[in-house]
Amino acid sequence: MFGALRPLLFRLDPETAHGLTLKALAALPAGRGPAPDPSLETRFAGLAFPSPVGLAAGFDKDARAWQQLLGLGFGFVEVGTLTPRPQAGNPRPRIFRLPADEAVINRLGFNNGGLAEALTRLAPNGRLGVNVGANKDSADRIADYAAGVRAVAPCAAWITLNISSPNTPGLRGLQGQALPELLAAAAQARGETGPPLFLKVAPDLDEAQMDTIADSCLQSRLAGLIVSNTTLARPETLASPGAAQAGGLSGQPLFQPSTEVLRGFARRIGSRLPLVGAGGVSSGAQAYAKIRAGASAVQLYTALVYHGPRLPARIAADLSLLLRRDGFRSIADAVGVDRDLGPGARVQALEPQPPAP
Ligand SMILES: Cc1cc2nc3c(=O)[nH]c(=O)nc-3n(C[C@H](O)[C@H](O)[C@H](O)COP(=O)(O)O)c2cc1C
């Protein structure tokens, strides 16, 4: 079905195609999805997911189809980014496909209908997380994050503080000196009994910035780190005409750099704070590489655009073959086994093979 639809969708402007896809999904009954292999269950930060393959934030910003998205076979779904007040975002066009690179560039700028509207569609679910951000014109961005945490706490299994969108001017500055203040304000808004707080960071960080972020995270009551958002870098390998567009790059060209930043955090943080890997995951082998680098779970977005709705179940199936091939009985056994590969070490191509008889 997706094979036949993809050329039609790809003839439409990417944002129009995305809007239609979400509408179609929201109109479907929410299926239960294929049951993943029990070895794929992953537990961290007090959460338990049947598969470590999740949907990254931004696909369902306004929480319109999260039940249906869970039904595609994702182990967990993160909606948002939601800001306190509705926001139009940047002028269109603002999403660009880079088909030759299996990538996307977006400069949406946190377009969303605001917290209050999305809350009408949220319901408590152990596999549903909410990603919150700050309005572009906010006079107090930290207060926006605190307001987001307070608002969604009753119906989010976890809350992600997104301080790494490249499309809200100055937002990534929160990864620096202001980070301890942000984390303290969010922890206070969460209270004693609220859901775990995750922080989502950029892939464009040098060693000193990673040190600072890791220290702040370990000193706060943060429950996990998501590595990473889109990149401002433009690798020389990009071959699509859209490569010069301004915005954040996601998809295949982000896989290697985001995995190295993930490994860098894994080395700094060890098993003291769980990590979630995002950036260019489109196969079981790539999900496995992120897990081996230190992720307890992975998230994807761009690969869904190129490979369609069967992708999460396919990745899960390949991942369980890879675990079995290497003698791991659970995801937890494989987390971080490649953490200490040297900086810049290439991630091995790990093709799934049938299990030994
Ligand atoms: C069109 C688009 C919109 C996005 N919007 C958000 C967002 O609102 N909040 C967020 O935290 N990440 C957002 N992201 C980043 C993704 O969640 C993810 O971190 C990134 O794309 C890397 O994963 P991928 O290579 O699998 O797409 C967006 C990505 C894309 C492509």
mmCIF file of C-alpha atoms and ligand atoms in Angstrom:
data_model
loop_
_atom_site.group_PDB
_atom_site.id
_atom_site.type_symbol
_atom_site.label_atom_id
_atom_site.label_comp_id
_atom_site.label_asym_id
_atom_site.label_seq_id
_atom_site.Cartn_x
_atom_site.Cartn_y
_atom_site.Cartn_z
ATOM 1 C CA MET A 1 0.000 0.000 0.000
ATOM 2 C CA PHE A 2 2.722 2.486 0.998
ATOM 3 C CA GLY A 3 4.709 1.495 -2.124
ATOM 4 C CA ALA A 4 1.817 2.684 -4.281
ATOM 5 C CA LEU A 5 1.098 5.782 -2.193
ATOM 6 C CA ARG A 6 4.668 7.040 -1.802
ATOM 7 C CA PRO A 7 5.073 8.477 -5.342
ATOM 8 C CA LEU A 8 1.765 10.315 -4.925
ATOM 9 C CA LEU A 9 2.690 11.668 -1.503
ATOM 10 C CA PHE A 10 6.149 12.667 -2.783
ATOM 11 C CA ARG A 11 4.538 14.748 -5.533
ATOM 12 C CA LEU A 12 2.877 16.888 -2.851
ATOM 13 C CA ASP A 13 4.601 19.573 -0.813
ATOM 14 C CA PRO A 14 6.067 17.700 2.220
ATOM 15 C CA GLU A 15 3.976 19.572 4.784
ATOM 16 C CA THR A 16 0.750 18.951 2.823
ATOM 17 C CA ALA A 17 1.641 15.256 2.498
ATOM 18 C CA HIS A 18 2.350 15.089 6.222
ATOM 19 C CA GLY A 19 -0.963 16.768 7.105
ATOM 20 C CA LEU A 20 -2.891 14.301 4.919
ATOM 21 C CA THR A 21 -1.042 11.338 6.431
ATOM 22 C CA LEU A 22 -1.887 12.453 9.957
ATOM 23 C CA LYS A 23 -5.552 13.043 9.035
ATOM 24 C CA ALA A 24 -5.791 9.590 7.445
ATOM 25 C CA LEU A 25 -4.170 7.988 10.501
ATOM 26 C CA ALA A 26 -6.438 9.840 12.919
ATOM 27 C CA ALA A 27 -9.494 8.579 11.000
ATOM 28 C CA LEU A 28 -8.450 4.927 11.402
ATOM 29 C CA PRO A 29 -9.321 2.764 14.394
ATOM 30 C CA ALA A 30 -6.288 2.385 16.647
ATOM 31 C CA GLY A 31 -4.966 -1.143 16.128
ATOM 32 C CA ARG A 32 -3.023 -3.026 18.758
ATOM 33 C CA GLY A 33 -0.058 -3.573 16.461
ATOM 34 C CA PRO A 34 2.124 -6.645 16.128
ATOM 35 C CA ALA A 35 3.312 -8.047 19.467
ATOM 36 C CA PRO A 36 7.106 -7.678 19.527
ATOM 37 C CA ASP A 37 9.425 -10.434 20.679
ATOM 38 C CA PRO A 38 9.541 -10.429 24.518
ATOM 39 C CA SER A 39 13.346 -9.984 24.384
ATOM 40 C CA LEU A 40 12.728 -6.459 23.069
ATOM 41 C CA GLU A 41 11.099 -5.181 26.233
ATOM 42 C CA THR A 42 13.079 -2.253 27.602
ATOM 43 C CA ARG A 43 12.804 -0.746 31.076
ATOM 44 C CA PHE A 44 14.390 2.518 32.179
ATOM 45 C CA ALA A 45 13.498 5.610 34.201
ATOM 46 C CA GLY A 46 10.582 3.717 35.732
ATOM 47 C CA LEU A 47 9.060 3.104 32.277
ATOM 48 C CA ALA A 48 8.487 -0.208 30.484
ATOM 49 C CA PHE A 49 8.056 -0.425 26.705
ATOM 50 C CA PRO A 50 7.371 -3.603 24.688
ATOM 51 C CA SER A 51 9.850 -2.463 22.019
ATOM 52 C CA PRO A 52 12.741 0.007 22.201
ATOM 53 C CA VAL A 53 11.738 1.551 18.843
ATOM 54 C CA GLY A 54 9.805 4.769 19.444
ATOM 55 C CA LEU A 55 8.387 7.617 17.388
ATOM 56 C CA ALA A 56 10.336 10.862 17.822
ATOM 57 C CA ALA A 57 8.733 14.219 18.586
ATOM 58 C CA GLY A 58 7.539 16.421 15.747
ATOM 59 C CA PHE A 59 5.629 13.821 13.737
ATOM 60 C CA ASP A 60 2.469 14.257 15.814
ATOM 61 C CA LYS A 61 3.050 17.700 17.284
ATOM 62 C CA ASP A 62 -0.563 18.258 18.345
ATOM 63 C CA ALA A 63 -1.327 14.719 19.568
ATOM 64 C CA ARG A 64 -3.845 14.011 16.800
ATOM 65 C CA ALA A 65 -3.078 10.335 16.100
ATOM 66 C CA TRP A 66 -0.900 9.001 18.920
ATOM 67 C CA GLN A 67 -3.082 5.924 19.546
ATOM 68 C CA GLN A 68 -2.930 4.941 15.872
ATOM 69 C CA LEU A 69 0.831 5.571 15.807
ATOM 70 C CA LEU A 70 1.284 3.238 18.785
ATOM 71 C CA GLY A 71 -0.740 0.709 16.779
ATOM 72 C CA LEU A 72 1.859 0.757 13.970
ATOM 73 C CA GLY A 73 4.200 -1.143 16.260
ATOM 74 C CA PHE A 74 6.110 1.641 17.966
ATOM 75 C CA GLY A 75 7.040 0.729 21.524
ATOM 76 C CA PHE A 76 6.373 4.317 22.570
ATOM 77 C CA VAL A 77 5.327 7.628 21.021
ATOM 78 C CA GLU A 78 6.387 11.156 21.919
ATOM 79 C CA VAL A 79 3.996 13.951 20.884
ATOM 80 C CA GLY A 80 4.840 17.667 20.680
ATOM 81 C CA THR A 81 6.741 19.926 20.744
ATOM 82 C CA LEU A 82 3.948 21.850 22.475
ATOM 83 C CA THR A 83 4.385 25.456 23.580
ATOM 84 C CA PRO A 84 2.197 27.210 26.180
ATOM 85 C CA ARG A 85 0.519 29.419 23.557
ATOM 86 C CA PRO A 86 -0.416 28.375 19.996
ATOM 87 C CA GLN A 87 2.220 29.393 17.485
ATOM 88 C CA ALA A 88 2.204 29.604 13.652
ATOM 89 C CA GLY A 89 5.911 28.866 13.129
ATOM 90 C CA ASN A 90 7.983 30.066 10.178
ATOM 91 C CA PRO A 91 6.593 30.909 6.713
ATOM 92 C CA ARG A 92 6.010 28.004 4.316
ATOM 93 C CA PRO A 93 7.645 26.178 2.585
ATOM 94 C CA ARG A 94 9.574 25.018 5.627
ATOM 95 C CA ILE A 95 10.030 21.251 5.158
ATOM 96 C CA PHE A 96 12.251 19.928 2.358
ATOM 97 C CA ARG A 97 12.811 16.320 1.283
ATOM 98 C CA LEU A 98 16.330 15.309 0.268
ATOM 99 C CA PRO A 99 15.487 12.009 -1.454
ATOM 100 C CA ALA A 100 18.978 11.194 -2.747
ATOM 101 C CA ASP A 101 20.205 11.432 0.847
ATOM 102 C CA GLU A 102 17.153 9.893 2.532
ATOM 103 C CA ALA A 103 17.013 13.037 4.615
ATOM 104 C CA VAL A 104 14.799 15.999 5.464
ATOM 105 C CA ILE A 105 15.549 19.629 6.312
ATOM 106 C CA ASN A 106 12.931 21.448 8.385
ATOM 107 C CA ARG A 107 12.655 24.942 9.764
ATOM 108 C CA LEU A 108 9.125 24.671 11.125
ATOM 109 C CA GLY A 109 9.780 26.778 14.215
ATOM 110 C CA PHE A 110 7.540 25.004 16.763
ATOM 111 C CA ASN A 111 4.267 25.388 14.856
ATOM 112 C CA ASN A 112 1.609 23.934 17.158
ATOM 113 C CA GLY A 113 -1.866 24.534 18.532
ATOM 114 C CA GLY A 114 -0.652 25.103 22.094
ATOM 115 C CA LEU A 115 -0.838 23.088 25.289
ATOM 116 C CA ALA A 116 -4.508 23.614 26.133
ATOM 117 C CA GLU A 117 -5.815 22.316 22.814
ATOM 118 C CA ALA A 118 -3.547 19.248 22.772
ATOM 119 C CA LEU A 119 -4.531 18.389 26.338
ATOM 120 C CA THR A 120 -8.080 17.700 25.133
ATOM 121 C CA ARG A 121 -6.662 14.811 23.059
ATOM 122 C CA LEU A 122 -4.237 13.346 25.598
ATOM 123 C CA ALA A 123 -5.055 10.526 27.995
ATOM 124 C CA PRO A 124 -2.790 8.753 30.455
ATOM 125 C CA ASN A 125 -0.916 5.917 28.734
ATOM 126 C CA GLY A 126 2.327 4.322 29.860
ATOM 127 C CA ARG A 127 3.740 4.515 26.331
ATOM 128 C CA LEU A 128 2.879 8.171 25.629
ATOM 129 C CA GLY A 129 5.353 10.967 26.293
ATOM 130 C CA VAL A 130 4.963 14.697 25.748
ATOM 131 C CA ASN A 131 7.669 17.032 24.477
ATOM 132 C CA VAL A 132 7.450 20.669 25.592
ATOM 133 C CA GLY A 133 9.126 23.886 24.461
ATOM 134 C CA ALA A 134 9.027 27.663 24.746
ATOM 135 C CA ASN A 135 7.153 30.195 22.635
ATOM 136 C CA LYS A 136 9.393 32.149 20.274
ATOM 137 C CA ASP A 137 8.271 35.531 21.676
ATOM 138 C CA SER A 138 8.287 34.439 25.324
ATOM 139 C CA ALA A 139 9.773 36.903 27.810
ATOM 140 C CA ASP A 140 10.668 34.019 30.152
ATOM 141 C CA ARG A 141 11.494 30.791 28.346
ATOM 142 C CA ILE A 142 12.266 28.856 31.509
ATOM 143 C CA ALA A 143 8.794 29.721 32.818
ATOM 144 C CA ASP A 144 7.346 28.316 29.563
ATOM 145 C CA TYR A 145 9.038 24.953 30.190
ATOM 146 C CA ALA A 146 7.775 24.918 33.779
ATOM 147 C CA ALA A 147 4.240 25.709 32.562
ATOM 148 C CA GLY A 148 4.484 22.865 30.016
ATOM 149 C CA VAL A 149 5.636 20.381 32.647
ATOM 150 C CA ARG A 150 2.830 21.361 35.050
ATOM 151 C CA ALA A 151 0.172 21.171 32.320
ATOM 152 C CA VAL A 152 1.026 17.774 30.844
ATOM 153 C CA ALA A 153 2.209 15.976 33.999
ATOM 154 C CA PRO A 154 -1.174 14.298 34.659
ATOM 155 C CA CYS A 155 -1.276 12.591 31.262
ATOM 156 C CA ALA A 156 2.327 12.016 30.211
ATOM 157 C CA ALA A 157 4.348 8.896 31.033
ATOM 158 C CA TRP A 158 7.446 11.086 30.573
ATOM 159 C CA ILE A 159 8.058 14.720 29.656
ATOM 160 C CA THR A 160 10.839 15.848 27.334
ATOM 161 C CA LEU A 161 12.329 19.326 27.622
ATOM 162 C CA ASN A 162 13.280 20.211 24.065
ATOM 163 C CA ILE A 163 16.065 22.774 24.209
ATOM 164 C CA SER A 164 17.653 21.734 20.940
ATOM 165 C CA SER A 165 15.411 22.880 18.107
ATOM 166 C CA PRO A 166 17.621 24.902 15.752
ATOM 167 C CA ASN A 167 14.565 26.808 14.494
ATOM 168 C CA THR A 168 13.755 28.980 17.519
ATOM 169 C CA PRO A 169 16.500 31.625 17.698
ATOM 170 C CA GLY A 170 18.528 31.374 20.894
ATOM 171 C CA LEU A 171 16.812 28.208 22.171
ATOM 172 C CA ARG A 172 19.946 26.070 21.987
ATOM 173 C CA GLY A 173 21.579 28.596 24.308
ATOM 174 C CA LEU A 174 19.679 26.834 27.122
ATOM 175 C CA GLN A 175 22.149 23.955 26.717
ATOM 176 C CA GLY A 176 24.788 26.222 28.298
ATOM 177 C CA GLN A 177 24.925 28.291 31.480
ATOM 178 C CA ALA A 178 21.152 28.473 31.986
ATOM 179 C CA LEU A 179 20.750 24.668 32.005
ATOM 180 C CA PRO A 180 20.909 24.142 35.801
ATOM 181 C CA GLU A 181 18.249 26.833 36.299
ATOM 182 C CA LEU A 182 16.026 25.259 33.635
ATOM 183 C CA LEU A 183 16.388 21.779 35.134
ATOM 184 C CA ALA A 184 15.638 23.076 38.634
ATOM 185 C CA ALA A 185 12.511 24.948 37.453
ATOM 186 C CA ALA A 186 11.271 21.891 35.544
ATOM 187 C CA ALA A 187 11.923 19.587 38.526
ATOM 188 C CA GLN A 188 9.973 21.929 40.798
ATOM 189 C CA ALA A 189 7.071 22.067 38.318
ATOM 190 C CA ARG A 190 7.070 18.275 38.156
ATOM 191 C CA GLY A 191 6.809 17.935 41.927
ATOM 192 C CA GLU A 192 7.507 14.781 43.925
ATOM 193 C CA THR A 193 5.184 12.462 42.065
ATOM 194 C CA GLY A 194 5.242 13.703 38.463
ATOM 195 C CA PRO A 195 6.485 11.727 35.467
ATOM 196 C CA PRO A 196 10.208 11.382 34.693
ATOM 197 C CA LEU A 197 11.844 14.329 32.925
ATOM 198 C CA PHE A 198 14.035 13.850 29.845
ATOM 199 C CA LEU A 199 16.210 16.453 28.171
ATOM 200 C CA LYS A 200 16.638 16.484 24.374
ATOM 201 C CA VAL A 201 19.940 17.828 23.103
ATOM 202 C CA ALA A 202 21.469 18.808 19.760
ATOM 203 C CA PRO A 203 24.085 16.765 17.909
ATOM 204 C CA ASP A 204 26.125 19.919 17.275
ATOM 205 C CA LEU A 205 28.079 19.890 20.546
ATOM 206 C CA ASP A 206 31.801 19.994 21.206
ATOM 207 C CA GLU A 207 33.497 18.028 23.989
ATOM 208 C CA ALA A 208 33.332 20.927 26.474
ATOM 209 C CA GLN A 209 29.620 21.464 25.864
ATOM 210 C CA MET A 210 28.995 17.746 26.352
ATOM 211 C CA ASP A 211 30.918 17.874 29.643
ATOM 212 C CA THR A 212 28.793 20.790 30.878
ATOM 213 C CA ILE A 213 25.513 19.161 29.870
ATOM 214 C CA ALA A 214 26.480 15.802 31.388
ATOM 215 C CA ASP A 215 27.462 17.473 34.689
ATOM 216 C CA SER A 216 24.243 19.501 34.892
ATOM 217 C CA CYS A 217 22.134 16.433 34.121
ATOM 218 C CA LEU A 218 23.841 14.285 36.737
ATOM 219 C CA GLN A 219 23.465 16.995 39.381
ATOM 220 C CA SER A 220 19.750 17.456 38.695
ATOM 221 C CA ARG A 221 16.820 15.119 39.067
ATOM 222 C CA LEU A 222 16.657 14.458 35.361
ATOM 223 C CA ALA A 223 15.608 10.896 34.407
ATOM 224 C CA GLY A 224 17.113 10.616 30.927
ATOM 225 C CA LEU A 225 18.756 12.262 27.948
ATOM 226 C CA ILE A 226 17.579 12.091 24.316
ATOM 227 C CA VAL A 227 20.434 12.358 21.811
ATOM 228 C CA SER A 228 19.664 13.959 19.399
ATOM 229 C CA ASN A 229 17.623 16.569 17.607
ATOM 230 C CA THR A 230 18.364 17.662 14.006
ATOM 231 C CA THR A 231 21.744 19.072 12.943
ATOM 232 C CA LEU A 232 22.766 22.426 11.536
ATOM 233 C CA ALA A 233 25.738 20.739 9.841
ATOM 234 C CA ARG A 234 25.665 19.999 6.122
ATOM 235 C CA PRO A 235 27.864 16.963 5.406
ATOM 236 C CA GLU A 236 29.738 17.213 2.095
ATOM 237 C CA THR A 237 28.115 13.986 0.945
ATOM 238 C CA LEU A 238 24.670 15.599 0.543
ATOM 239 C CA ALA A 239 23.580 15.156 -3.066
ATOM 240 C CA SER A 240 20.023 16.575 -3.129
ATOM 241 C CA PRO A 241 19.213 20.041 -4.495
ATOM 242 C CA GLY A 242 17.462 20.968 -1.213
ATOM 243 C CA ALA A 243 20.686 20.594 0.808
ATOM 244 C CA ALA A 244 21.301 24.346 0.931
ATOM 245 C CA GLN A 245 17.966 25.087 2.650
ATOM 246 C CA ALA A 246 18.211 26.592 6.125
ATOM 247 C CA GLY A 247 16.983 24.460 9.043
ATOM 248 C CA GLY A 248 17.701 21.213 10.850
ATOM 249 C CA LEU A 249 18.857 18.167 8.889
ATOM 250 C CA SER A 250 17.551 14.719 9.854
ATOM 251 C CA GLY A 251 17.667 11.201 8.414
ATOM 252 C CA GLN A 252 20.577 9.111 7.102
ATOM 253 C CA PRO A 253 23.283 11.820 7.145
ATOM 254 C CA LEU A 254 22.548 12.331 10.853
ATOM 255 C CA PHE A 255 22.984 8.679 11.816
ATOM 256 C CA GLN A 256 26.758 8.608 12.242
ATOM 257 C CA PRO A 257 27.277 12.003 13.942
ATOM 258 C CA SER A 258 24.324 11.588 16.315
ATOM 259 C CA THR A 259 25.513 8.079 17.253
ATOM 260 C CA GLU A 260 28.983 9.451 18.079
ATOM 261 C CA VAL A 261 27.478 12.180 20.298
ATOM 262 C CA LEU A 262 25.332 9.504 21.963
ATOM 263 C CA ARG A 263 28.469 7.426 22.591
ATOM 264 C CA GLY A 264 30.176 10.527 23.979
ATOM 265 C CA PHE A 265 27.365 10.991 26.501
ATOM 266 C CA ALA A 266 27.343 7.274 27.301
ATOM 267 C CA ARG A 267 31.043 7.497 28.132
ATOM 268 C CA ARG A 268 30.491 10.487 30.407
ATOM 269 C CA ILE A 269 27.327 9.258 32.073
ATOM 270 C CA GLY A 270 27.786 5.475 32.041
ATOM 271 C CA SER A 271 24.734 3.759 33.436
ATOM 272 C CA ARG A 272 23.905 6.604 35.847
ATOM 273 C CA LEU A 273 21.336 8.134 33.477
ATOM 274 C CA PRO A 274 19.478 6.306 30.696
ATOM 275 C CA LEU A 275 19.972 7.537 27.139
ATOM 276 C CA VAL A 276 17.598 7.475 24.177
ATOM 277 C CA GLY A 277 19.183 7.556 20.716
ATOM 278 C CA ALA A 278 17.617 9.461 17.818
ATOM 279 C CA GLY A 279 19.022 10.403 14.430
ATOM 280 C CA GLY A 280 18.917 8.490 11.176
ATOM 281 C CA VAL A 281 17.539 5.174 12.440
ATOM 282 C CA SER A 282 15.971 3.286 9.525
ATOM 283 C CA SER A 283 16.966 -0.347 10.142
ATOM 284 C CA GLY A 284 17.338 -2.929 12.878
ATOM 285 C CA ALA A 285 21.106 -2.704 12.424
ATOM 286 C CA GLN A 286 21.084 1.048 13.067
ATOM 287 C CA ALA A 287 18.812 0.730 16.095
ATOM 288 C CA TYR A 288 21.150 -1.987 17.384
ATOM 289 C CA ALA A 289 24.217 0.225 16.834
ATOM 290 C CA LYS A 290 22.644 3.000 18.928
ATOM 291 C CA ILE A 291 21.748 0.513 21.678
ATOM 292 C CA ARG A 292 25.295 -0.855 21.668
ATOM 293 C CA ALA A 293 26.595 2.736 21.830
ATOM 294 C CA GLY A 294 24.582 3.277 25.027
ATOM 295 C CA ALA A 295 20.890 3.853 24.250
ATOM 296 C CA SER A 296 18.185 2.067 26.230
ATOM 297 C CA ALA A 297 15.750 2.903 23.415
ATOM 298 C CA VAL A 298 15.734 4.683 20.047
ATOM 299 C CA GLN A 299 13.398 7.107 18.320
ATOM 300 C CA LEU A 300 12.904 7.836 14.635
ATOM 301 C CA TYR A 301 10.985 10.224 12.420
ATOM 302 C CA THR A 302 12.547 10.764 8.970
ATOM 303 C CA ALA A 303 12.814 7.083 8.028
ATOM 304 C CA LEU A 304 9.036 6.771 8.410
ATOM 305 C CA VAL A 305 8.655 9.299 5.566
ATOM 306 C CA TYR A 306 10.830 7.172 3.261
ATOM 307 C CA HIS A 307 9.903 3.648 4.363
ATOM 308 C CA GLY A 308 6.287 3.863 5.503
ATOM 309 C CA PRO A 309 4.186 2.496 8.346
ATOM 310 C CA ARG A 310 5.559 -1.062 8.434
ATOM 311 C CA LEU A 311 8.987 0.237 9.401
ATOM 312 C CA PRO A 312 8.738 0.114 13.229
ATOM 313 C CA ALA A 313 7.639 -3.537 13.212
ATOM 314 C CA ARG A 314 10.371 -4.418 10.681
ATOM 315 C CA ILE A 315 13.064 -2.744 12.771
ATOM 316 C CA ALA A 316 11.824 -4.534 15.885
ATOM 317 C CA ALA A 317 11.893 -7.924 14.125
ATOM 318 C CA ASP A 318 15.447 -7.366 12.786
ATOM 319 C CA LEU A 319 16.607 -6.115 16.164
ATOM 320 C CA SER A 320 15.461 -9.269 17.917
ATOM 321 C CA LEU A 321 17.390 -11.369 15.322
ATOM 322 C CA LEU A 322 20.513 -9.300 15.974
ATOM 323 C CA LEU A 323 20.187 -9.682 19.742
ATOM 324 C CA ARG A 324 19.804 -13.433 19.384
ATOM 325 C CA ARG A 325 22.680 -13.670 16.869
ATOM 326 C CA ASP A 326 25.007 -12.046 19.400
ATOM 327 C CA GLY A 327 23.754 -14.033 22.380
ATOM 328 C CA PHE A 328 21.995 -11.183 24.207
ATOM 329 C CA ARG A 329 18.862 -12.228 26.069
ATOM 330 C CA SER A 330 17.512 -8.696 26.481
ATOM 331 C CA ILE A 331 17.980 -5.125 25.317
ATOM 332 C CA ALA A 332 19.491 -4.273 28.706
ATOM 333 C CA ASP A 333 22.298 -6.807 28.074
ATOM 334 C CA ALA A 334 23.311 -4.983 24.879
ATOM 335 C CA VAL A 335 23.060 -1.386 26.137
ATOM 336 C CA GLY A 336 26.459 0.299 25.985
ATOM 337 C CA VAL A 337 28.609 -2.701 25.044
ATOM 338 C CA ASP A 338 30.299 -0.480 22.397
ATOM 339 C CA ARG A 339 30.418 2.593 24.642
ATOM 340 C CA ASP A 340 34.201 2.646 24.749
ATOM 341 C CA LEU A 341 34.881 2.331 21.038
ATOM 342 C CA GLY A 342 37.359 5.104 20.193
ATOM 343 C CA PRO A 343 36.055 8.506 19.150
ATOM 344 C CA GLY A 344 35.167 8.490 15.482
ATOM 345 C CA ALA A 345 35.176 4.671 15.320
ATOM 346 C CA ARG A 346 32.879 3.675 12.518
ATOM 347 C CA VAL A 347 29.744 1.844 13.484
ATOM 348 C CA GLN A 348 29.984 -1.619 12.003
ATOM 349 C CA ALA A 349 27.423 -2.544 9.398
ATOM 350 C CA LEU A 350 25.414 -5.165 11.198
ATOM 351 C CA GLU A 351 23.180 -7.024 8.829
ATOM 352 C CA PRO A 352 20.623 -9.269 10.486
ATOM 353 C CA GLN A 353 21.213 -12.943 9.832
ATOM 354 C CA PRO A 354 18.959 -15.912 10.514
ATOM 355 C CA PRO A 355 19.570 -17.332 13.986
ATOM 356 C CA ALA A 356 21.826 -20.370 14.199
ATOM 357 C CA PRO A 357 19.782 -23.617 14.060
HETATM 358 C C1 LIG B 1 9.734 17.718 10.149
HETATM 359 C C2 LIG B 1 10.358 17.504 11.510
HETATM 360 C C3 LIG B 1 9.835 18.134 12.627
HETATM 361 C C4 LIG B 1 10.407 17.939 13.880
HETATM 362 N N1 LIG B 1 9.849 18.534 14.976
HETATM 363 C C5 LIG B 1 10.360 18.293 16.205
HETATM 364 C C6 LIG B 1 9.743 18.837 17.358
HETATM 365 O O1 LIG B 1 8.719 19.508 17.289
HETATM 366 N N2 LIG B 1 10.337 18.595 18.565
HETATM 367 C C7 LIG B 1 11.461 17.818 18.701
HETATM 368 O O2 LIG B 1 11.920 17.598 19.813
HETATM 369 N N3 LIG B 1 12.039 17.263 17.612
HETATM 370 C C8 LIG B 1 11.528 17.491 16.379
HETATM 371 N N4 LIG B 1 12.114 16.927 15.289
HETATM 372 C C9 LIG B 1 13.352 16.119 15.459
HETATM 373 C C10 LIG B 1 13.072 14.635 15.580
HETATM 374 O O3 LIG B 1 12.314 14.357 16.723
HETATM 375 C C11 LIG B 1 14.384 13.829 15.666
HETATM 376 O O4 LIG B 1 15.062 14.159 16.852
HETATM 377 C C12 LIG B 1 15.307 14.084 14.496
HETATM 378 O O5 LIG B 1 14.588 14.275 13.303
HETATM 379 C C13 LIG B 1 16.323 12.949 14.287
HETATM 380 O O6 LIG B 1 15.662 11.732 14.032
HETATM 381 P P1 LIG B 1 15.413 11.176 12.527
HETATM 382 O O7 LIG B 1 16.718 11.268 11.794
HETATM 383 O O8 LIG B 1 14.930 9.774 12.724
HETATM 384 O O9 LIG B 1 14.363 12.035 11.923
HETATM 385 C C14 LIG B 1 11.548 17.112 14.015
HETATM 386 C C15 LIG B 1 12.065 16.465 12.883
HETATM 387 C C16 LIG B 1 11.494 16.648 11.648
HETATM 388 C C17 LIG B 1 12.076 15.932 10.443
#
